[in-house]
Amino acid sequence: MKQRRQIKLLTKTTSIYLVFTFAAFFFSALFLINETDEYINSELDRRYQWTEGKIISDIKKYGEVRKKRSYAIVSNIEKMPKHSTFPIYKDSLIQNEERESKLLYRKKTTFIDVDGRFFKVEMIQNISDFNRLQSDILGSLIPAFIILAIVIVLFNYFLSGYFFNPFNKILNQIKNYEVGKGSSVPNILTSTAEFSKMQQLFCNMVERTEREYTTLKEYTENMAHEIQTPLTIIRNKTDNLISNETVMNTQSSSVKIIYDEVNHLSKLGTALNLLTKIEHGEFSNKTVLHTKELIIKHVDSVTELAGLKGLKFELNLSNSHSINIDPILFDIILKNLVKNGLNYATNEGSIKIATDDKSLTISNYGSPLEFPNEKIFSRFSKENGSSSSVGLGLALVNKICQRNNLRIDYLYQDQQHYFIISKNPQ
Amino acid sequence: MKILIIEDNAELVYDLVQFLASYGYICQAAKTFAIAKEKIELYNYDLFVIDIGLPDGNGLELINSIKKIEYNSGIIIVTAKNAIEDKVRGLDLGADDYLTKPFHKEELNARIRSILRRNKFERNNEVFFNEMKIDLLAAQVFVNDKETVLTKKEYDLLLYFIDNKNRVITKESIAEHLWGDHIDQTDNFDFIYNHIKNLRKKIISNGGKDYIQSMYGMGYKFTE
């Protein structure tokens, strides 16, 4: 399954929220700066016009500028320049004697025509205060944004645990839920509608699963148990037929088939029942088993059987190999792998059982599989020639491994079948 | 020799009664816990075959009643459940042996014989069959008074044959008797032939008759 990078929901929403807030702050700042610019310009224009008006009225009244103004220099010129760029505005820092510091001034250079006389007017206005207004706006917006961002991140960090507590509890319930182990899920109090809905759905799902599980379990158990009595009856009746010479002289092949198939069915019932029990985790008495002794004991008990088929065992066992598993399950693993070896091994070499610190390997010589390797652990996949085999042994082994954090591998190499059981990396 | 079979399935009871009667046992049956309890109190039996899963009670509880009244009677418990706890509990309560359904009737017969031989009233430590004598305590076999050395499996096989003489015993039944639970380890019982062959050879070499007949490729019959 292709996976995208995983980010926490709250981190995601917070990041997006921060981006939008930043954008909002940025555009507000632009707007405010623009507004202040307009205000400053109109205020300055108003002042320049007032000064210009004064100068014009002085010239009109007295023919010259009577009062020398520090913020306006008026000089006579011959003719009006043709430049259309006037008036010119220019900002510059000028030393202010009173304040003993350089202040920012804006100079407006313009030309006026008073009754046919031309004048060049240069007016300056202190704009330091106006500028401070602009930087004050930025100076208040930027910290406000930073404080907001910090608060949001801290909120995310500290409160997410609090708000997501019910969510995490529900997740834990889902994670730890095992079918067949108690049907009710404890209710987790939450005022968050989504979490509450999720929990409700989970509860419904558990209820449904448990119901179906119980039905299926009852069915398989009944099948496996109750089938044994009729099978015993059929077998007994067949036994009677086998002891009846009149019947056997004419029907021995049919009776033999019935007898064999009944035995097969009986084994099948037992194996399927066992498989179901394992699937439902009924053998959960896990202990750390040191396998050496157990393997030696089991091999001892089947050496004679193997000998009758001309097979030998070769053991290479480590003292340190151990598996954390219910002893009954390890017994089933061992039995079935050894049985598989006994059933399919050819006489070219021994059935080898080897353990080291990490793994258990059982191998035997034999012809290659008649079906794909990956099907070896599937139920009922068996060699055509071995119809007497139930076909569930390796499926049992595989199921046990899956449920006990063990990994089982099969490979065919140098005319040998290898089954390797190792601990799954945690 | 009186045997009470406590089992709720009529067909099974019928088969077992017929089978055991053919070996000369007097068999009675009880199909419920209540009937069984009544019979245990009213009559004397040498041996009880008890199915644990009765419709109206747990067969294990009958063991206590039996032990109070007839301490020396043999008890074999039978169950459909392959549950190790039941087996252990039954044996703890005083059952002599345990069988799991489905079992071979010859196996039941062999177990019954074994219990009856151990029973203190009979305490018969020797089994005779024509020119053969089996000393059960020493696990020795004599053919025409000559000791015939058999392997453990051959010895068990001979005793199984004698216990179930004149009856076809299937290979499955023999294999399960000889190998017990370990018979799961193989799906092919042809290897039994080797044991039969060796046993036959050893008996004949000491002047015994060949009693073992192969029947329809399904099993063997030990006939007089």
XYZ file of C-alpha atoms in Angstrom:
650
model
C 0.000 0.000 0.000
C 1.376 3.376 -0.990
C 1.591 5.640 2.004
C 1.782 9.379 2.267
C 3.846 11.138 4.866
C 2.020 10.914 8.195
C 1.314 14.156 10.036
C -0.772 14.585 13.182
C -4.206 16.037 12.527
C -3.770 18.878 15.024
C -0.337 19.760 13.639
C -1.887 19.823 10.196
C -4.788 22.084 11.155
C -2.486 24.312 13.219
C -0.032 24.712 10.340
C -2.806 25.623 7.934
C -4.320 27.969 10.515
C -0.927 29.635 10.993
C -0.480 30.089 7.240
C -3.905 31.715 6.948
C -3.328 33.880 10.008
C 0.016 34.969 8.578
C -1.680 35.859 5.308
C -4.372 37.805 7.179
C -1.752 39.677 9.190
C 0.309 40.373 6.077
C -2.584 41.826 4.118
C -3.781 43.818 7.140
C -0.272 45.236 7.439
C -0.211 46.127 3.742
C -3.600 47.759 4.048
C -2.670 49.732 7.164
C 0.636 50.893 5.680
C -1.178 51.979 2.574
C -3.754 53.802 4.672
C -1.077 55.579 6.718
C 0.794 56.488 3.512
C -2.332 58.101 2.148
C -2.955 59.878 5.427
C 0.634 61.135 5.577
C 0.531 62.321 1.964
C -2.759 64.115 2.351
C -1.646 65.697 5.633
C 1.634 66.843 4.067
C -0.193 68.120 0.991
C -2.516 70.067 3.231
C 0.505 71.644 5.000
C 2.388 72.352 1.753
C -0.734 73.980 0.310
C -1.138 76.096 3.405
C 2.517 77.233 3.146
C 2.205 77.786 -0.598
C -0.973 79.783 -0.034
C 0.801 81.929 2.575
C 3.744 82.518 0.198
C 1.452 83.439 -2.687
C -0.597 85.807 -0.565
C 2.632 87.444 0.797
C 3.940 87.969 -2.709
C 0.616 89.311 -3.885
C 0.350 91.647 -0.934
C 3.931 92.745 -0.512
C 5.603 91.713 -3.764
C 7.953 89.385 -1.889
C 8.062 86.872 0.903
C 8.334 89.011 3.928
C 8.800 86.538 6.619
C 11.729 84.279 6.227
C 10.557 80.761 6.926
C 12.890 77.986 7.932
C 10.783 75.412 6.132
C 10.395 77.279 2.855
C 12.885 78.819 0.494
C 11.475 81.035 -2.243
C 13.652 82.239 -5.078
C 12.919 84.235 -8.211
C 13.356 82.582 -11.571
C 13.222 83.917 -15.081
C 10.778 81.512 -16.522
C 8.883 78.427 -15.676
C 10.740 75.209 -16.413
C 9.026 73.035 -18.941
C 9.555 69.992 -16.853
C 6.362 68.164 -16.187
C 7.871 66.207 -13.344
C 7.342 69.052 -10.905
C 6.507 69.174 -8.137
C 9.394 66.955 -6.933
C 9.250 65.245 -3.559
C 12.431 64.119 -1.891
C 13.032 62.577 1.541
C 16.303 63.260 3.300
C 17.868 63.288 6.732
C 18.648 66.737 7.978
C 20.400 67.727 11.180
C 17.922 69.287 13.540
C 19.658 71.718 15.863
C 16.900 71.801 18.423
C 16.638 68.060 18.821
C 20.335 67.534 18.116
C 19.672 64.595 15.897
C 19.113 63.895 12.283
C 15.471 63.834 11.375
C 13.703 62.729 8.263
C 12.302 65.571 6.225
C 10.395 65.633 2.981
C 11.219 68.406 0.580
C 8.707 69.608 -1.991
C 10.175 71.564 -4.860
C 7.644 73.390 -6.967
C 7.283 76.425 -9.168
C 4.626 79.042 -8.836
C 3.364 81.759 -11.085
C 2.162 84.814 -9.182
C 0.791 87.458 -11.498
C 3.327 86.687 -14.230
C 6.294 86.387 -11.879
C 7.853 82.998 -11.445
C 9.147 81.540 -8.236
C 10.826 78.331 -7.240
C 9.490 77.174 -3.853
C 11.261 74.545 -1.773
C 9.337 73.488 1.319
C 10.404 70.959 3.903
C 8.262 69.140 6.404
C 9.414 66.942 9.239
C 7.995 63.456 8.570
C 9.800 61.574 11.336
C 6.644 61.366 13.399
C 4.612 60.159 10.490
C 7.211 57.491 9.776
C 7.092 56.400 13.350
C 3.390 55.756 12.854
C 4.224 53.300 10.069
C 6.850 51.436 12.040
C 4.508 51.433 15.038
C 1.920 49.584 12.962
C 4.440 46.939 11.874
C 5.919 46.895 15.360
C 2.567 45.968 16.841
C 1.412 43.565 14.108
C 4.579 41.420 13.981
C 4.791 40.705 17.733
C 1.046 40.093 17.790
C 1.459 37.471 15.068
C 4.453 35.885 16.785
C 2.624 35.698 20.127
C -0.427 34.198 18.444
C 1.725 31.598 16.657
C 3.505 30.636 19.875
C 0.214 30.355 21.751
C -1.247 28.150 19.017
C 1.801 25.883 18.899
C 1.852 25.592 22.698
C -1.860 24.871 22.665
C -1.262 22.157 20.099
C 1.533 20.715 22.194
C -0.081 20.802 25.621
C -3.768 20.485 24.919
C -3.711 17.931 22.128
C -3.058 15.240 24.744
C -6.063 16.447 26.698
C -8.451 16.796 23.782
C -7.285 13.664 22.013
C -7.284 11.543 25.157
C -10.658 9.898 24.412
C -9.592 9.401 20.799
C -6.379 7.682 21.854
C -8.296 5.535 24.332
C -10.689 4.421 21.588
C -7.740 3.739 19.295
C -6.191 1.620 22.034
C -9.396 -0.339 22.399
C -9.405 -0.999 18.657
C -5.744 -1.947 18.754
C -6.110 -4.341 21.649
C -9.397 -5.830 20.565
C -9.220 -9.552 20.038
C -12.149 -11.394 18.640
C -13.627 -13.903 21.052
C -12.243 -12.337 24.228
C -15.205 -10.702 25.939
C -17.810 -9.041 23.800
C -18.278 -5.658 25.503
C -16.099 -2.641 24.996
C -15.957 -0.236 27.968
C -17.568 3.105 27.186
C -15.223 6.083 27.003
C -16.778 9.405 28.014
C -16.245 12.158 25.488
C -18.057 15.347 24.566
C -16.500 15.367 21.091
C -19.165 14.375 18.601
C -16.754 12.754 16.121
C -15.078 10.610 18.776
C -18.400 9.603 20.206
C -19.593 8.585 16.740
C -16.398 6.649 16.126
C -16.795 4.783 19.392
C -20.392 3.965 18.616
C -19.364 2.551 15.232
C -16.590 0.530 16.831
C -18.984 -0.876 19.435
C -21.433 -1.869 16.710
C -18.655 -3.498 14.751
C -17.446 -5.447 17.801
C -20.965 -6.614 18.514
C -21.411 -7.807 14.933
C -18.000 -9.500 14.829
C -18.566 -11.242 18.144
C -21.958 -12.480 17.023
C -20.561 -13.875 13.800
C -17.546 -15.273 15.603
C -19.718 -17.118 18.126
C -21.887 -18.588 15.384
C -18.865 -19.729 13.440
C -17.138 -21.053 16.535
C -20.183 -23.015 17.594
C -20.538 -24.372 14.108
C -16.937 -25.566 13.841
C -16.914 -26.938 17.385
C -20.163 -28.770 16.853
C -18.990 -30.090 13.532
C -15.702 -31.268 14.964
C -17.140 -32.757 18.153
C -20.491 -34.099 17.144
C -19.158 -35.601 13.964
C -16.956 -37.957 15.966
C -19.824 -40.062 17.358
C -21.428 -40.803 13.961
C -17.966 -41.469 12.598
C -17.304 -43.929 15.393
C -20.575 -45.667 14.574
C -19.739 -45.849 10.875
C -16.300 -47.153 11.687
C -17.669 -49.773 14.052
C -20.189 -50.895 11.451
C -17.441 -51.075 8.869
C -15.384 -53.077 11.367
C -18.295 -55.499 11.596
C -18.385 -55.746 7.816
C -14.647 -56.367 7.715
C -15.170 -59.303 10.071
C -17.935 -60.670 7.877
C -16.424 -62.969 5.280
C -19.532 -63.120 3.095
C -19.469 -59.363 2.651
C -15.725 -59.112 2.277
C -15.518 -61.786 -0.377
C -17.647 -59.638 -2.664
C -17.353 -56.049 -1.388
C -13.899 -55.765 0.146
C -12.810 -52.856 -2.056
C -15.908 -50.780 -1.239
C -15.601 -51.538 2.454
C -11.933 -50.580 2.359
C -12.765 -47.258 0.724
C -15.500 -46.519 3.274
C -13.140 -47.411 6.109
C -10.294 -45.265 4.768
C -12.529 -42.300 4.065
C -14.131 -42.456 7.492
C -10.690 -42.416 9.073
C -9.737 -39.522 6.836
C -12.866 -37.601 7.829
C -12.194 -38.236 11.477
C -8.632 -36.907 11.198
C -9.888 -33.957 9.182
C -12.389 -33.094 11.910
C -9.717 -33.232 14.578
C -7.250 -31.150 12.556
C -9.836 -28.507 11.580
C -10.954 -28.243 15.163
C -7.373 -27.746 16.257
C -6.815 -25.141 13.560
C -9.909 -23.236 14.662
C -8.812 -23.394 18.287
C -5.417 -21.988 17.353
C -7.004 -19.256 15.241
C -9.099 -18.297 18.230
C -5.989 -18.133 20.381
C -7.076 -20.848 22.782
C -3.529 -21.929 23.563
C -2.095 -18.822 25.145
C -0.039 -20.240 27.990
C 3.204 -18.753 26.659
C 6.476 -19.811 28.242
C 10.076 -19.619 27.119
C 10.826 -23.117 25.867
C 14.354 -24.381 25.481
C 13.853 -26.572 22.487
C 16.811 -28.926 22.584
C 15.399 -31.423 25.080
C 11.944 -31.331 23.498
C 13.297 -32.007 20.022
C 15.482 -34.875 21.242
C 12.528 -36.395 23.099
C 10.242 -36.163 20.098
C 12.826 -37.514 17.683
C 13.486 -40.430 20.039
C 9.818 -41.320 19.984
C 9.654 -41.452 16.190
C 13.115 -42.817 15.366
C 11.751 -46.344 15.168
C 8.926 -45.271 12.849
C 11.471 -43.485 10.690
C 13.716 -46.558 10.749
C 10.884 -48.690 9.359
C 10.834 -46.368 6.359
C 14.606 -46.453 6.084
C 14.967 -42.880 7.294
C 17.389 -41.426 9.825
C 17.527 -38.239 11.826
C 20.540 -35.989 12.080
C 20.397 -33.461 14.899
C 22.523 -30.400 15.337
C 20.937 -28.619 18.272
C 22.015 -25.522 20.118
C 21.556 -25.195 23.874
C 20.588 -21.576 23.531
C 17.683 -21.890 21.098
C 14.411 -20.958 22.742
C 10.928 -19.966 21.642
C 8.292 -18.090 23.615
C 5.205 -20.179 22.961
C 2.566 -22.411 24.537
C 4.171 -25.887 24.933
C 1.182 -27.561 23.233
C 1.673 -25.363 20.179
C 5.384 -26.075 19.971
C 4.552 -29.758 20.159
C 2.163 -29.346 17.218
C 4.788 -27.450 15.199
C 7.430 -30.062 15.860
C 5.118 -33.008 15.235
C 3.844 -31.658 11.954
C 7.198 -30.621 10.556
C 8.729 -33.970 11.496
C 5.678 -35.778 10.124
C 6.009 -33.864 6.893
C 9.646 -34.926 6.726
C 8.762 -38.561 7.437
C 6.046 -38.581 4.802
C 7.937 -36.969 1.968
C 11.609 -37.694 2.613
C 13.491 -39.898 0.205
C 16.284 -42.166 1.356
C 19.118 -40.088 -0.090
C 19.992 -38.556 3.248
C 18.842 -37.922 6.785
C 16.065 -35.713 8.013
C 18.058 -32.882 9.549
C 16.939 -30.812 12.491
C 19.224 -27.929 13.362
C 18.894 -25.018 15.752
C 21.061 -22.001 16.416
C 20.482 -18.904 18.547
C 17.844 -17.571 16.235
C 16.263 -20.294 14.184
C 15.050 -23.849 13.883
C 15.545 -25.628 10.564
C 14.082 -28.957 9.516
C 15.172 -30.307 6.163
C 14.803 -33.490 4.165
C 15.664 -34.762 0.696
C 12.814 -35.055 -1.737
C 11.560 -34.238 -5.202
C 10.431 -30.677 -5.906
C 6.869 -29.593 -5.105
C 4.188 -30.176 -7.698
C 2.666 -26.792 -6.881
C 4.081 -23.282 -6.365
C 6.261 -22.835 -3.254
C 4.075 -20.110 -1.804
C 1.140 -22.507 -1.601
C 2.930 -24.916 0.681
C 1.328 -23.443 3.801
C -2.160 -23.282 2.324
C -4.780 -25.692 3.559
C -5.183 -28.853 1.559
C -2.308 -28.268 -0.834
C -0.560 -31.596 -0.982
C 1.206 -33.858 -3.394
C -1.181 -35.852 -5.554
C 0.284 -39.144 -4.480
C -0.455 -38.675 -0.800
C -4.217 -38.822 -0.637
C -4.075 -40.350 2.850
C -2.616 -37.153 4.231
C -5.164 -34.674 5.574
C -3.318 -31.672 4.162
C -3.594 -29.418 7.191
C -0.299 -30.033 8.980
C 1.706 -27.197 7.464
C -1.303 -24.881 7.576
C -1.419 -25.550 11.308
C 2.287 -24.792 11.653
C 1.905 -21.600 9.657
C -1.074 -20.450 11.707
C 0.763 -21.091 14.970
C 3.784 -19.127 13.717
C 1.606 -16.198 12.654
C -0.040 -16.021 16.044
C 3.175 -16.330 18.019
C 5.345 -13.743 16.357
C 7.364 -16.372 14.536
C 8.322 -16.405 10.913
C 8.317 -19.578 8.870
C 10.092 -19.859 5.552
C 10.163 -22.640 3.051
C 12.783 -23.183 0.388
C 13.899 -25.928 -1.938
C 17.621 -26.117 -2.504
C 20.036 -28.887 -3.540
C 17.139 -31.361 -3.722
C 16.217 -30.631 -0.121
C 13.099 -29.097 1.386
C 13.914 -26.598 4.127
C 11.517 -25.269 6.747
C 13.009 -22.468 8.805
C 11.332 -20.995 11.860
C 12.819 -17.793 13.194
C 11.753 -15.056 15.560
C 10.099 -12.111 13.874
C 12.093 -8.929 14.291
C 10.228 -6.875 16.910
C -17.258 -61.287 33.672
C -19.766 -58.455 33.857
C -19.277 -55.146 32.156
C -21.458 -52.048 32.349
C -21.244 -49.764 29.347
C -22.335 -46.218 30.127
C -22.884 -44.432 26.821
C -25.785 -42.387 25.502
C -25.606 -43.298 21.847
C -27.777 -46.342 21.175
C -25.880 -47.483 18.101
C -22.524 -47.337 19.823
C -23.906 -49.215 22.798
C -25.385 -51.874 20.534
C -22.092 -52.351 18.692
C -20.035 -52.515 21.851
C -22.415 -54.942 23.561
C -22.398 -57.230 20.519
C -18.661 -57.008 20.212
C -17.854 -57.672 23.847
C -20.489 -60.426 24.058
C -18.662 -62.186 21.235
C -15.687 -62.464 23.594
C -17.840 -63.978 26.296
C -18.443 -60.938 28.447
C -21.828 -60.284 29.972
C -22.623 -56.740 28.994
C -25.212 -54.326 30.216
C -25.767 -50.783 29.110
C -26.868 -47.556 30.766
C -27.774 -44.675 28.488
C -28.105 -41.920 31.059
C -26.317 -40.754 34.159
C -29.370 -41.581 36.316
C -29.730 -45.134 34.995
C -26.002 -45.687 35.389
C -26.082 -44.514 38.992
C -28.980 -46.826 39.741
C -27.270 -49.837 38.162
C -24.003 -49.132 39.956
C -25.853 -49.237 43.259
C -27.989 -52.289 42.477
C -25.673 -54.678 40.673
C -22.082 -55.846 40.716
C -19.788 -55.333 37.741
C -16.186 -56.212 37.124
C -15.605 -53.344 34.784
C -17.161 -50.068 33.718
C -16.791 -48.307 30.377
C -17.890 -44.724 30.960
C -18.511 -42.053 28.344
C -17.840 -38.748 30.100
C -20.254 -36.677 28.032
C -23.632 -37.964 29.153
C -26.761 -35.906 28.433
C -27.748 -35.598 32.112
C -24.417 -35.459 33.898
C -20.670 -35.757 33.811
C -19.502 -39.354 33.655
C -16.495 -38.446 35.790
C -18.809 -38.083 38.779
C -19.772 -41.741 38.486
C -16.215 -42.784 39.277
C -16.594 -41.727 42.914
C -19.819 -43.722 43.306
C -18.169 -46.801 41.805
C -15.094 -46.492 43.976
C -17.273 -46.321 47.107
C -19.134 -49.523 46.276
C -16.851 -51.699 44.218
C -13.346 -50.587 44.850
C -11.713 -53.260 42.741
C -13.748 -52.835 39.610
C -11.944 -51.640 36.547
C -12.910 -48.305 34.994
C -12.231 -47.137 31.458
C -13.333 -43.614 30.579
C -14.253 -42.630 27.031
C -14.750 -39.166 25.664
C -15.339 -37.424 22.394
C -13.382 -34.432 23.566
C -9.701 -34.728 23.089
C -9.232 -32.810 26.317
C -6.186 -33.564 28.362
C -7.790 -32.126 31.540
C -10.597 -34.727 31.457
C -8.079 -37.480 31.009
C -5.953 -36.340 33.942
C -8.989 -35.796 36.170
C -10.453 -39.185 35.328
C -7.212 -40.984 36.090
C -6.821 -38.999 39.326
C -10.309 -40.035 40.415
C -9.353 -43.663 40.008
C -10.077 -44.639 36.417
C -7.729 -47.344 35.162
C -7.539 -46.286 31.557
C -8.690 -43.749 29.029
C -9.902 -43.915 25.427
C -10.661 -41.103 23.036
C -13.427 -41.359 20.472
C -13.244 -42.670 17.859
C -11.500 -45.778 19.164
C -11.043 -49.234 17.731
C -13.117 -51.907 19.424
C -10.082 -54.205 19.520
C -8.300 -51.492 21.456
C -11.122 -51.387 23.978
C -10.990 -55.173 24.197
C -7.223 -55.138 24.747
C -7.563 -52.526 27.477
C -10.351 -54.492 29.154
C -8.236 -57.647 29.107
C -5.267 -55.802 30.478
C -7.288 -54.359 33.357
C -8.925 -57.662 34.136
C -5.553 -59.399 34.192
C -4.280 -56.823 36.644
C -7.417 -57.172 38.744
C -6.515 -58.764 42.037
C -9.210 -61.470 41.876
C -7.928 -62.776 38.596
C -4.287 -61.809 38.771
C -3.491 -64.036 35.920
C 0.040 -63.370 34.829
C 0.193 -65.931 32.078
C -1.607 -66.063 28.773
C -1.794 -69.328 26.864
C -2.509 -69.840 23.218
C -1.990 -73.330 21.834
C 1.768 -73.890 21.812
C 2.457 -70.366 23.018
C 2.774 -69.074 26.542
C 3.195 -65.417 27.454
C 4.555 -64.477 30.847
C 3.094 -61.020 31.367
C 5.209 -60.061 34.355
C 8.502 -60.899 32.700
C 7.217 -59.945 29.241
C 8.543 -63.216 27.882
C 7.140 -65.421 25.136
C 7.585 -69.162 24.935
C 6.792 -71.191 21.835
C 6.766 -74.914 22.543
C 8.439 -74.008 25.860
C 11.327 -72.402 24.028
C 11.862 -68.751 24.825
C 11.321 -66.608 21.780
C 12.922 -63.202 22.049
C 10.609 -60.518 20.671
C 11.065 -56.790 20.443
C 8.759 -54.630 22.558
C 6.594 -53.893 19.530
C 6.428 -57.531 18.456
C 5.466 -58.533 21.987
C 2.693 -55.910 22.113
C 1.534 -56.982 18.675
C 1.327 -60.666 19.665
C -0.654 -59.867 22.788
C -2.991 -57.632 20.779
C -3.538 -60.440 18.288
C -4.237 -62.994 21.008
C -6.616 -60.643 22.829
C -8.487 -60.131 19.563
C -8.118 -63.556 18.021
C -10.362 -64.702 15.185
C -11.160 -61.172 14.203
C -9.896 -59.000 11.386
C -7.803 -56.240 12.897
C -7.149 -53.335 10.567
C -3.715 -51.867 10.026
C -4.940 -48.606 11.553
C -6.006 -50.395 14.689
C -2.634 -52.165 14.981
C -0.695 -48.997 14.268
C -2.629 -47.023 16.876
C -2.192 -49.755 19.437
C 1.547 -50.027 18.899
C 2.401 -46.383 18.503
C -0.286 -44.620 20.448
C -0.303 -40.880 19.866
C 2.830 -41.014 17.747
C 0.926 -42.724 14.972
C -0.081 -39.200 13.933
C 3.447 -39.003 12.615
C 2.723 -41.056 9.561
C -0.081 -41.445 7.080
C 1.068 -44.763 5.732
C 0.735 -47.953 7.749
C 2.500 -50.298 5.365
C 5.474 -50.484 7.709
C 3.374 -52.696 10.012
C 4.064 -55.445 7.527
C 7.683 -55.553 8.726
C 6.602 -56.196 12.302
C 4.144 -58.879 11.243
C 6.773 -60.540 9.067
C 9.333 -60.624 11.876
C 6.845 -61.871 14.453
C 5.657 -64.630 12.133
C 9.252 -65.652 11.363
C 10.197 -65.865 15.059
C 7.161 -67.964 15.994
C 7.646 -70.357 13.056
C 11.366 -70.700 13.683
C 10.571 -72.093 17.143
C 8.148 -74.606 15.739
C 5.011 -72.556 16.092
C 2.211 -72.427 13.563
C 1.578 -69.476 11.284
C -1.519 -67.970 12.809
C -1.405 -64.587 11.110
C -3.487 -64.214 7.979
C -3.471 -61.123 5.802
C -7.045 -60.049 5.061
C -8.081 -58.151 1.887
C -5.050 -55.869 2.182
C -6.823 -54.099 5.033
C -5.530 -55.918 8.047
C -4.689 -59.174 9.687
C -6.479 -61.965 11.477
C -5.023 -64.183 14.172
C -6.804 -67.509 13.861
C -6.561 -70.727 15.771
